[in-house]
Structures are given as C-alpha cells and as structure tokens.
C-alpha cells in the first residue's frame, strides 16, 4: 500500500503495485536556485557524441563558416581524438567536484550514432553531454524538457536510470509534452545568411522554431527562488514557456527576458545568476530589462572578454562559455583555468575560484553550467526579487 496525499490530507490509502516510497523521507532531488550549497550533481558524458546534421534548427545557431563541419561530419562521431581529451577533462572535473564534497552522478553510455525514425522525421542522436539542456530541478521536482532539435529527441533515454532511481527515492518526476518535431515546428525559410537580419528577427520575437507546439530546452530557464528568468530562443518558444509557467503554478513567477542576441540558445551564456541579487551579464548581449534588476537593488557584473584562442574549435557555441560557470555555493565557483580575467572578477567579488580545464569538452557545446544539472542544493524556497 502507498500513502498518497489527496486534497491536503496525507492519509488516503490505495491499493497499488507501484514502488514503495517513504514520503516522510527527504526527496533526493531538491534545488531552488543556482547557488545554494551543492550536494549532488549530474555531469554529462562526451562518450559517443555525434555531430548533428545541418538542419534549419542547427543553421539558426551557427555561423556559415561552421557549416562545412556539419556538412562533413553530420551524423558521425565528433573527431575521436578530441572526444578522448574531452572524456579525460570531464573525468578530472568530476574528481574536483568530489574533492569539494559533491556527489557526482552520470548518465548512461548510449550509442548516439544509431539512426531512428518517427512518423514525422528521421535523425541520428547527438549526445548526453549537457544535462542542463534537458533537465531542470525546481524544488523537489525534476523536469525533462521536450527539447527542439530532432537530433536530441531521444536524449532523455540516457538519463532514465537516474530518473527512475530519484523517483523511487521520493522525487517528483515530470516529462514535458513530447513534441512531434514535424516540419511545422521549424520555419523552413528562416533567414540565416546575415547576422544583421537575425538581430532584427529576434527583436521581433521570430526564431527558427514556430509556435506549432510547445518546445523548450531547460537551459533557457534560470532559477532564482520564486522568480525564474526565461528567454525565448531558437529552441524555446512562447508555447513552451507558457507550459512551464502553468505547470509550476502560482508559487513561481516566470519573467520573460529579452537580449540583443542573433543566435539565442540557452540563457546561461548570456545572463548567469550566481548569487542572491548577483548576475554575470554578457556585455555583447545587453538585457532589455536590466533596469528592472537595478531597481530591485541587484548587482549586474559584466563578464570579461573570453580568452579562448581563435583557433580552438567551438563547434556549437560562442566563446562566452567563459561566463558559463557552476556555483558550488555562494563562495565557490567552478571556472575555466585559462580564463584569468574571469577568475579575477570572481575574486574581486569575494568568490573563490576553483579552476578546472575543460577546453576540449567546451568544443562540443558547453561550459561548466551546461555540463551539469544540480540535483540537490541545501536551501529553501525564497524570494530574492
Ligand atoms: N548558446 C550560447 C550559450 C551557451 C551556454 C552561446 O553560444 O553563447
């Protein structure tokens, strides 16, 4: 027998064959913001990562100079020597996290080169490298995002062992409505040739994803207690943000933020909240609502210019991964070892930098924040805004 809470009572007994859960026990999943002391984290895996094909949604976030790479390697593994280095850098990152007292969990190893077909499209997979893109923890609930790229349709499969375990130990587990990802979800004629034109389109709220059905990547949401900041982007539509707002209900307020960004995809390289009222902002992507934060007494600190050399491959992102840091608590930040100006900036804010090198891992699409999903932080739901 399970004990279920119905309309506020905790004592209705029903016959069930489901797993037995001690509801008095604390959920293994619990996090309300990006900076409370980190207890447990999922770190992604570079293993078997595949390059996505050059579809309209991939074109929309990459520059024409990068297209040759996608044309040549789409559907194949990322260059193997590079992946090997990424694997060892991420292992080292996990060791540092453990050394800092954090429990590290990993997704399953999956063969992402397997072709798949749904009634609407054919694709191959991409990877389970960036848990931040697919999983978001809000309170005791872990939500699997629907995603928006066809190459990421089945990404959730790598995390199902972990999801089942967390659920059986008492977490609330939700998957957002799975999109069809049929042709109607993408503006097939989305103009991608000129960056200027894309600035204009994004200022009008026009992205490659249409409003055909809800879609979002979890990394377009930034948690800050009762306030959650979201951006519409090439992978997150208004339908998806509305789903999230209604799903979370009145305990949370989702603020839609806009940035001057021609390739918007994932808010954590643009606006990274690292403490109560403390945000690292991207000087190349001004926030149109920055006054709202200043009025609330928040401190907006501009990220220093990234130090990544031009010849280091970043196949899926800009260099602004330099500001894509992971807070271990309010006083400790995991930051790239080579980003001296960023390290100095954190030190000037009284935050101790824990330098780690994941440059080869950066190449396949993310920094420390992208490579992780914080499963449990010690803290409670508060309002900071
Ligand atoms: N897509 C953004 C954010 C990555 C974390 C970028 O390339 O800067």
Tab-separated table of C-alpha atoms and ligand atoms in Angstrom:
chain	number	residue	atom	x	y	z
A	1	UNK	CA	0.000	0.000	0.000
A	2	UNK	CA	1.125	3.532	-0.774
A	3	UNK	CA	0.096	6.532	1.239
A	4	UNK	CA	-0.962	9.341	-1.082
A	5	UNK	CA	-1.832	12.902	-0.231
A	6	UNK	CA	-5.208	13.882	-1.649
A	7	UNK	CA	-6.501	17.442	-1.302
A	8	UNK	CA	-4.256	18.291	1.568
A	9	UNK	CA	-4.753	15.102	3.607
A	10	UNK	CA	-1.776	12.802	3.990
A	11	UNK	CA	-3.681	9.663	4.855
A	12	UNK	CA	-5.550	8.141	1.948
A	13	UNK	CA	-4.600	4.503	1.349
A	14	UNK	CA	-4.917	2.987	-2.098
A	15	UNK	CA	-4.035	-0.408	-3.471
A	16	UNK	CA	-1.146	-0.071	-5.838
A	17	UNK	CA	1.630	-2.057	-7.436
A	18	UNK	CA	3.997	0.928	-7.655
A	19	UNK	CA	7.312	1.287	-5.830
A	20	UNK	CA	7.097	1.860	-2.085
A	21	UNK	CA	8.245	5.316	-1.101
A	22	UNK	CA	8.718	6.633	2.400
A	23	UNK	CA	7.105	10.034	1.989
A	24	UNK	CA	8.498	11.298	5.246
A	25	UNK	CA	11.999	10.884	3.856
A	26	UNK	CA	13.567	13.905	2.149
A	27	UNK	CA	13.444	13.865	-1.626
A	28	UNK	CA	16.885	13.178	-3.197
A	29	UNK	CA	16.021	15.982	-5.645
A	30	UNK	CA	15.749	19.488	-4.230
A	31	UNK	CA	17.075	22.766	-5.547
A	32	UNK	CA	15.604	26.241	-5.819
A	33	UNK	CA	18.367	28.394	-7.241
A	34	UNK	CA	21.798	28.354	-8.857
A	35	UNK	CA	23.982	28.997	-5.801
A	36	UNK	CA	22.828	27.240	-2.610
A	37	UNK	CA	25.422	24.712	-1.313
A	38	UNK	CA	25.663	21.910	-3.875
A	39	UNK	CA	25.245	18.331	-2.595
A	40	UNK	CA	24.643	16.302	-5.749
A	41	UNK	CA	25.112	16.968	-9.432
A	42	UNK	CA	24.693	15.139	-12.724
A	43	UNK	CA	27.711	15.593	-15.000
A	44	UNK	CA	27.257	14.830	-18.713
A	45	UNK	CA	29.230	12.364	-20.819
A	46	UNK	CA	31.152	13.122	-24.007
A	47	UNK	CA	31.138	9.390	-24.908
A	48	UNK	CA	29.861	8.599	-28.427
A	49	UNK	CA	28.854	12.221	-29.042
A	50	UNK	CA	27.672	12.724	-32.635
A	51	UNK	CA	27.646	15.827	-34.790
A	52	UNK	CA	24.110	16.942	-35.712
A	53	UNK	CA	23.196	17.253	-39.391
A	54	UNK	CA	22.872	20.701	-40.901
A	55	UNK	CA	19.093	21.092	-40.451
A	56	UNK	CA	17.310	24.504	-40.246
A	57	UNK	CA	17.481	24.470	-36.421
A	58	UNK	CA	21.255	23.858	-36.482
A	59	UNK	CA	21.812	26.505	-39.169
A	60	UNK	CA	19.971	29.018	-36.991
A	61	UNK	CA	22.560	28.932	-34.191
A	62	UNK	CA	25.749	28.511	-36.168
A	63	UNK	CA	27.703	30.775	-38.449
A	64	UNK	CA	28.069	29.925	-42.164
A	65	UNK	CA	31.823	29.295	-41.550
A	66	UNK	CA	30.842	26.359	-39.307
A	67	UNK	CA	28.506	24.749	-41.836
A	68	UNK	CA	31.244	22.872	-43.667
A	69	UNK	CA	31.938	20.976	-40.420
A	70	UNK	CA	28.279	19.965	-40.025
A	71	UNK	CA	28.007	19.032	-43.725
A	72	UNK	CA	31.094	16.863	-43.498
A	73	UNK	CA	30.568	15.199	-40.097
A	74	UNK	CA	26.762	15.389	-39.585
A	75	UNK	CA	25.540	12.023	-38.221
A	76	UNK	CA	29.101	10.854	-37.401
A	77	UNK	CA	31.025	10.947	-34.144
A	78	UNK	CA	32.800	14.182	-33.231
A	79	UNK	CA	36.540	13.811	-34.033
A	80	UNK	CA	37.659	10.876	-31.873
A	81	UNK	CA	40.957	12.326	-30.622
A	82	UNK	CA	39.107	15.413	-29.479
A	83	UNK	CA	36.424	13.353	-27.713
A	84	UNK	CA	39.080	11.317	-25.890
A	85	UNK	CA	40.553	14.520	-24.474
A	86	UNK	CA	37.059	15.724	-23.543
A	87	UNK	CA	36.398	12.455	-21.695
A	88	UNK	CA	39.525	12.811	-19.579
A	89	UNK	CA	38.884	16.505	-18.861
A	90	UNK	CA	35.350	15.739	-17.683
A	91	UNK	CA	36.656	12.872	-15.503
A	92	UNK	CA	39.005	15.372	-13.885
A	93	UNK	CA	36.147	17.854	-13.405
A	94	UNK	CA	34.176	15.078	-11.630
A	95	UNK	CA	37.172	14.376	-9.383
A	96	UNK	CA	37.427	18.037	-8.424
A	97	UNK	CA	33.702	18.135	-7.636
A	98	UNK	CA	34.050	15.049	-5.428
A	99	UNK	CA	37.040	16.623	-3.721
A	100	UNK	CA	34.823	19.646	-2.979
A	101	UNK	CA	32.327	17.337	-1.280
A	102	UNK	CA	29.794	16.975	-4.098
A	103	UNK	CA	28.209	13.637	-5.068
A	104	UNK	CA	28.626	13.151	-8.824
A	105	UNK	CA	26.156	11.137	-10.913
A	106	UNK	CA	26.487	10.287	-14.615
A	107	UNK	CA	24.036	9.412	-17.397
A	108	UNK	CA	24.186	6.017	-19.132
A	109	UNK	CA	26.515	5.486	-22.076
A	110	UNK	CA	24.440	5.370	-25.275
A	111	UNK	CA	25.380	4.776	-28.917
A	112	UNK	CA	24.240	8.062	-30.424
A	113	UNK	CA	25.138	7.036	-33.994
A	114	UNK	CA	22.078	4.757	-34.283
A	115	UNK	CA	19.571	6.082	-36.841
A	116	UNK	CA	15.941	6.464	-35.741
A	117	UNK	CA	12.674	7.330	-37.388
A	118	UNK	CA	9.380	8.640	-36.025
A	119	UNK	CA	6.217	9.139	-38.137
A	120	UNK	CA	7.448	12.709	-38.704
A	121	UNK	CA	11.200	12.634	-39.253
A	122	UNK	CA	14.447	10.676	-39.405
A	123	UNK	CA	17.577	11.541	-37.463
A	124	UNK	CA	20.542	10.291	-35.508
A	125	UNK	CA	21.265	11.283	-31.949
A	126	UNK	CA	23.648	13.803	-30.598
A	127	UNK	CA	24.825	13.197	-27.015
A	128	UNK	CA	24.234	13.201	-23.257
A	129	UNK	CA	26.922	15.791	-22.669
A	130	UNK	CA	24.786	18.708	-21.473
A	131	UNK	CA	22.300	17.662	-18.782
A	132	UNK	CA	21.485	21.367	-18.206
A	133	UNK	CA	19.762	21.449	-21.591
A	134	UNK	CA	17.358	18.641	-20.824
A	135	UNK	CA	16.853	18.513	-17.038
A	136	UNK	CA	15.755	21.219	-14.650
A	137	UNK	CA	15.138	20.813	-10.940
A	138	UNK	CA	12.553	23.097	-9.387
A	139	UNK	CA	12.014	22.300	-5.739
A	140	UNK	CA	11.584	18.546	-5.347
A	141	UNK	CA	10.612	18.073	-8.969
A	142	UNK	CA	12.890	17.110	-11.846
A	143	UNK	CA	11.523	18.043	-15.265
A	144	UNK	CA	12.665	16.559	-18.575
A	145	UNK	CA	12.477	19.254	-21.237
A	146	UNK	CA	10.848	18.461	-24.586
A	147	UNK	CA	13.890	19.818	-26.495
A	148	UNK	CA	13.652	21.272	-30.019
A	149	UNK	CA	16.350	19.622	-32.105
A	150	UNK	CA	15.500	16.385	-33.885
A	151	UNK	CA	18.958	15.080	-33.021
A	152	UNK	CA	18.057	15.496	-29.337
A	153	UNK	CA	14.622	13.839	-29.449
A	154	UNK	CA	15.764	10.693	-27.627
A	155	UNK	CA	18.348	12.311	-25.369
A	156	UNK	CA	16.216	11.560	-22.273
A	157	UNK	CA	16.994	7.848	-22.653
A	158	UNK	CA	20.494	8.344	-21.224
A	159	UNK	CA	19.019	9.754	-18.006
A	160	UNK	CA	16.198	7.288	-17.402
A	161	UNK	CA	18.178	5.071	-14.973
A	162	UNK	CA	18.827	8.136	-12.838
A	163	UNK	CA	15.236	9.408	-13.162
A	164	UNK	CA	13.791	6.083	-12.016
A	165	UNK	CA	16.155	5.976	-9.073
A	166	UNK	CA	15.318	9.531	-7.993
A	167	UNK	CA	11.598	8.839	-8.384
A	168	UNK	CA	11.771	5.659	-6.346
A	169	UNK	CA	13.564	7.562	-3.610
A	170	UNK	CA	10.778	10.170	-3.457
A	171	UNK	CA	11.379	12.817	-6.142
A	172	UNK	CA	8.608	14.183	-8.316
A	173	UNK	CA	9.417	13.300	-11.943
A	174	UNK	CA	7.812	15.062	-14.909
A	175	UNK	CA	8.328	14.941	-18.632
A	176	UNK	CA	7.025	17.936	-20.552
A	177	UNK	CA	4.790	17.122	-23.542
A	178	UNK	CA	6.913	15.407	-26.177
A	179	UNK	CA	6.845	17.439	-29.407
A	180	UNK	CA	6.181	15.844	-32.795
A	181	UNK	CA	9.102	17.822	-34.259
A	182	UNK	CA	7.362	17.622	-37.614
A	183	UNK	CA	8.249	20.155	-40.328
A	184	UNK	CA	5.673	22.608	-38.922
A	185	UNK	CA	7.838	23.204	-35.827
A	186	UNK	CA	10.567	24.827	-37.938
A	187	UNK	CA	10.437	27.865	-40.159
A	188	UNK	CA	11.983	26.205	-43.191
A	189	UNK	CA	12.736	29.615	-44.685
A	190	UNK	CA	14.278	31.123	-41.563
A	191	UNK	CA	16.850	33.526	-42.978
A	192	UNK	CA	20.252	32.573	-41.704
A	193	UNK	CA	22.616	34.283	-44.105
A	194	UNK	CA	23.026	37.631	-42.404
A	195	UNK	CA	23.654	38.279	-38.715
A	196	UNK	CA	22.104	41.779	-39.020
A	197	UNK	CA	18.895	40.282	-40.269
A	198	UNK	CA	18.855	37.814	-37.400
A	199	UNK	CA	19.235	40.654	-34.881
A	200	UNK	CA	16.110	42.189	-36.399
A	201	UNK	CA	14.157	38.936	-36.411
A	202	UNK	CA	14.993	38.083	-32.808
A	203	UNK	CA	13.986	41.616	-31.711
A	204	UNK	CA	10.613	40.843	-33.313
A	205	UNK	CA	10.423	37.514	-31.464
A	206	UNK	CA	10.906	35.479	-34.661
A	207	UNK	CA	13.030	32.374	-34.310
A	208	UNK	CA	13.534	29.205	-36.298
A	209	UNK	CA	11.106	27.316	-34.049
A	210	UNK	CA	7.465	28.223	-34.692
A	211	UNK	CA	4.569	28.160	-32.215
A	212	UNK	CA	3.234	24.898	-33.690
A	213	UNK	CA	3.614	23.047	-30.367
A	214	UNK	CA	5.454	23.687	-27.079
A	215	UNK	CA	9.209	23.248	-27.165
A	216	UNK	CA	11.985	24.326	-24.853
A	217	UNK	CA	15.432	23.418	-23.634
A	218	UNK	CA	15.756	23.565	-19.844
A	219	UNK	CA	18.854	25.779	-20.213
A	220	UNK	CA	16.674	28.683	-21.322
A	221	UNK	CA	15.470	28.973	-17.697
A	222	UNK	CA	17.495	30.437	-14.826
A	223	UNK	CA	16.252	29.651	-11.309
A	224	UNK	CA	16.222	32.225	-8.608
A	225	UNK	CA	13.858	31.003	-5.880
A	226	UNK	CA	10.302	32.124	-6.556
A	227	UNK	CA	11.458	34.021	-9.651
A	228	UNK	CA	12.557	32.166	-12.742
A	229	UNK	CA	14.052	34.034	-15.709
A	230	UNK	CA	13.418	32.668	-19.191
A	231	UNK	CA	14.267	33.652	-22.735
A	232	UNK	CA	12.537	32.864	-25.983
A	233	UNK	CA	15.214	31.443	-28.275
A	234	UNK	CA	15.967	29.312	-31.311
A	235	UNK	CA	14.967	26.268	-29.207
A	236	UNK	CA	12.418	27.697	-26.762
A	237	UNK	CA	9.102	29.066	-27.964
A	238	UNK	CA	6.454	31.057	-26.090
A	239	UNK	CA	4.199	27.997	-26.083
A	240	UNK	CA	6.896	26.116	-24.152
A	241	UNK	CA	7.428	28.956	-21.657
A	242	UNK	CA	3.651	29.115	-21.117
A	243	UNK	CA	3.604	25.359	-20.463
A	244	UNK	CA	6.294	25.797	-17.821
A	245	UNK	CA	4.513	28.761	-16.191
A	246	UNK	CA	1.200	26.911	-15.943
A	247	UNK	CA	2.861	23.712	-14.839
A	248	UNK	CA	4.687	25.422	-11.975
A	249	UNK	CA	1.612	27.394	-10.947
A	250	UNK	CA	1.322	30.428	-8.688
A	251	UNK	CA	4.264	29.629	-6.379
A	252	UNK	CA	6.680	30.733	-9.124
A	253	UNK	CA	6.828	33.749	-11.384
A	254	UNK	CA	8.428	33.351	-14.793
A	255	UNK	CA	9.893	36.582	-16.158
A	256	UNK	CA	10.445	36.686	-19.889
A	257	UNK	CA	13.762	38.419	-20.558
A	258	UNK	CA	14.937	39.742	-23.911
A	259	UNK	CA	18.513	40.169	-25.040
A	260	UNK	CA	20.130	41.567	-28.164
A	261	UNK	CA	21.291	38.198	-29.414
A	262	UNK	CA	21.073	36.971	-33.002
A	263	UNK	CA	21.639	33.286	-32.074
A	264	UNK	CA	19.793	32.998	-28.740
A	265	UNK	CA	20.020	29.465	-27.382
A	266	UNK	CA	20.416	28.858	-23.626
A	267	UNK	CA	20.332	31.780	-21.221
A	268	UNK	CA	23.399	30.692	-19.195
A	269	UNK	CA	25.931	32.199	-21.619
A	270	UNK	CA	24.078	35.491	-21.507
A	271	UNK	CA	22.635	36.035	-18.028
A	272	UNK	CA	24.046	33.862	-15.250
A	273	UNK	CA	22.652	34.445	-11.748
A	274	UNK	CA	25.449	33.442	-9.348
A	275	UNK	CA	24.101	34.611	-6.015
A	276	UNK	CA	21.154	36.382	-4.384
A	277	UNK	CA	20.885	39.578	-6.422
A	278	UNK	CA	24.149	38.936	-8.264
A	279	UNK	CA	24.218	38.332	-12.029
A	280	UNK	CA	27.059	37.932	-14.509
A	281	UNK	CA	25.842	39.605	-17.706
A	282	UNK	CA	27.187	39.326	-21.226
A	283	UNK	CA	28.332	42.770	-22.484
A	284	UNK	CA	27.780	41.648	-26.094
A	285	UNK	CA	24.138	40.732	-25.410
A	286	UNK	CA	22.514	43.561	-23.457
A	287	UNK	CA	19.387	42.728	-21.494
A	288	UNK	CA	16.422	44.934	-22.426
A	289	UNK	CA	15.055	44.659	-18.872
A	290	UNK	CA	18.233	45.487	-16.946
A	291	UNK	CA	16.518	48.490	-15.275
A	292	UNK	CA	14.119	46.098	-13.546
A	293	UNK	CA	17.072	44.424	-11.816
A	294	UNK	CA	18.834	47.665	-10.942
A	295	UNK	CA	15.622	48.967	-9.368
A	296	UNK	CA	15.409	45.794	-7.284
A	297	UNK	CA	18.943	46.520	-5.986
A	298	UNK	CA	20.587	43.679	-7.891
A	299	UNK	CA	24.227	43.849	-8.923
A	300	UNK	CA	24.841	43.233	-12.640
A	301	UNK	CA	28.503	42.478	-13.334
A	302	UNK	CA	29.794	42.400	-16.907
A	303	UNK	CA	31.688	39.257	-17.862
A	304	UNK	CA	35.251	39.942	-19.005
A	305	UNK	CA	36.206	39.218	-22.602
A	306	UNK	CA	36.761	35.465	-23.131
A	307	UNK	CA	40.352	34.223	-23.556
A	308	UNK	CA	39.727	31.253	-25.879
A	309	UNK	CA	42.141	31.439	-28.830
A	310	UNK	CA	40.536	31.802	-32.267
A	311	UNK	CA	41.953	28.502	-33.479
A	312	UNK	CA	40.392	26.449	-30.672
A	313	UNK	CA	37.293	24.743	-32.110
A	314	UNK	CA	33.946	25.665	-30.577
A	315	UNK	CA	31.612	23.801	-32.912
A	316	UNK	CA	28.318	24.664	-31.264
A	317	UNK	CA	28.712	27.838	-29.209
A	318	UNK	CA	30.310	31.240	-28.883
A	319	UNK	CA	33.367	31.933	-26.728
A	320	UNK	CA	31.099	33.198	-23.930
A	321	UNK	CA	31.306	29.811	-22.261
A	322	UNK	CA	33.821	31.726	-20.127
A	323	UNK	CA	30.862	33.022	-18.059
A	324	UNK	CA	29.056	29.664	-18.041
A	325	UNK	CA	30.264	28.828	-14.532
A	326	UNK	CA	28.933	26.486	-11.851
A	327	UNK	CA	28.436	27.753	-8.306
A	328	UNK	CA	29.297	25.198	-5.601
A	329	UNK	CA	27.887	27.613	-3.050
A	330	UNK	CA	27.821	31.399	-2.669
A	331	UNK	CA	31.585	31.479	-2.017
A	332	UNK	CA	32.957	28.922	-4.514
A	333	UNK	CA	32.753	28.894	-8.296
A	334	UNK	CA	33.998	26.334	-10.819
A	335	UNK	CA	35.588	28.332	-13.607
A	336	UNK	CA	37.903	27.719	-16.585
A	337	UNK	CA	41.560	27.584	-15.547
A	338	UNK	CA	42.602	29.668	-18.600
A	339	UNK	CA	40.063	32.453	-18.072
A	340	UNK	CA	42.262	34.620	-15.849
A	341	UNK	CA	40.136	37.798	-16.190
A	342	UNK	CA	37.006	35.848	-15.170
A	343	UNK	CA	38.849	34.318	-12.211
A	344	UNK	CA	39.979	37.804	-11.148
A	345	UNK	CA	36.429	39.129	-11.483
A	346	UNK	CA	35.105	36.438	-9.136
A	347	UNK	CA	37.898	37.031	-6.669
A	348	UNK	CA	37.057	40.747	-6.641
A	349	UNK	CA	33.508	39.724	-5.698
A	350	UNK	CA	34.876	37.688	-2.765
A	351	UNK	CA	34.142	34.360	-4.509
A	352	UNK	CA	36.850	31.684	-4.502
A	353	UNK	CA	37.611	30.320	-7.972
A	354	UNK	CA	38.088	26.577	-8.401
A	355	UNK	CA	39.951	26.438	-11.711
A	356	UNK	CA	39.422	23.414	-13.954
A	357	UNK	CA	40.323	22.885	-17.614
A	358	UNK	CA	37.548	21.535	-19.857
A	359	UNK	CA	38.502	23.327	-23.088
A	360	UNK	CA	38.258	20.180	-25.239
A	361	UNK	CA	34.884	19.457	-23.665
A	362	UNK	CA	33.819	23.063	-24.404
A	363	UNK	CA	34.221	22.315	-28.113
A	364	UNK	CA	31.113	20.120	-28.233
A	365	UNK	CA	28.810	22.754	-26.840
A	366	UNK	CA	29.081	23.895	-23.246
A	367	UNK	CA	30.813	25.192	-20.135
A	368	UNK	CA	30.529	24.030	-16.506
A	369	UNK	CA	26.907	25.108	-16.130
A	370	UNK	CA	25.881	23.314	-19.359
A	371	UNK	CA	27.773	20.148	-18.437
A	372	UNK	CA	25.818	19.791	-15.185
A	373	UNK	CA	22.373	19.669	-13.624
A	374	UNK	CA	22.319	20.361	-9.923
A	375	UNK	CA	20.110	17.715	-8.366
A	376	UNK	CA	20.326	18.799	-4.737
A	377	UNK	CA	21.349	22.046	-3.120
A	378	UNK	CA	20.865	22.811	0.560
A	379	UNK	CA	18.360	25.646	0.752
A	380	UNK	CA	14.723	26.616	0.855
A	381	UNK	CA	12.320	28.423	-1.452
A	382	UNK	CA	12.815	32.159	-1.048
A	383	UNK	CA	12.062	35.366	-2.867
A	384	UNK	CA	15.104	37.421	-3.926
A	385	UNK	CA	13.405	39.860	-6.226
B	1	LIG	N1	24.406	29.407	-26.993
B	1	LIG	C1	25.044	30.373	-26.148
B	1	LIG	C2	25.116	29.911	-24.705
B	1	LIG	C3	25.934	28.729	-24.430
B	1	LIG	C4	25.984	28.375	-22.973
B	1	LIG	C5	26.394	30.758	-26.692
B	1	LIG	O1	26.871	30.139	-27.646
B	1	LIG	O2	26.993	31.700	-26.194
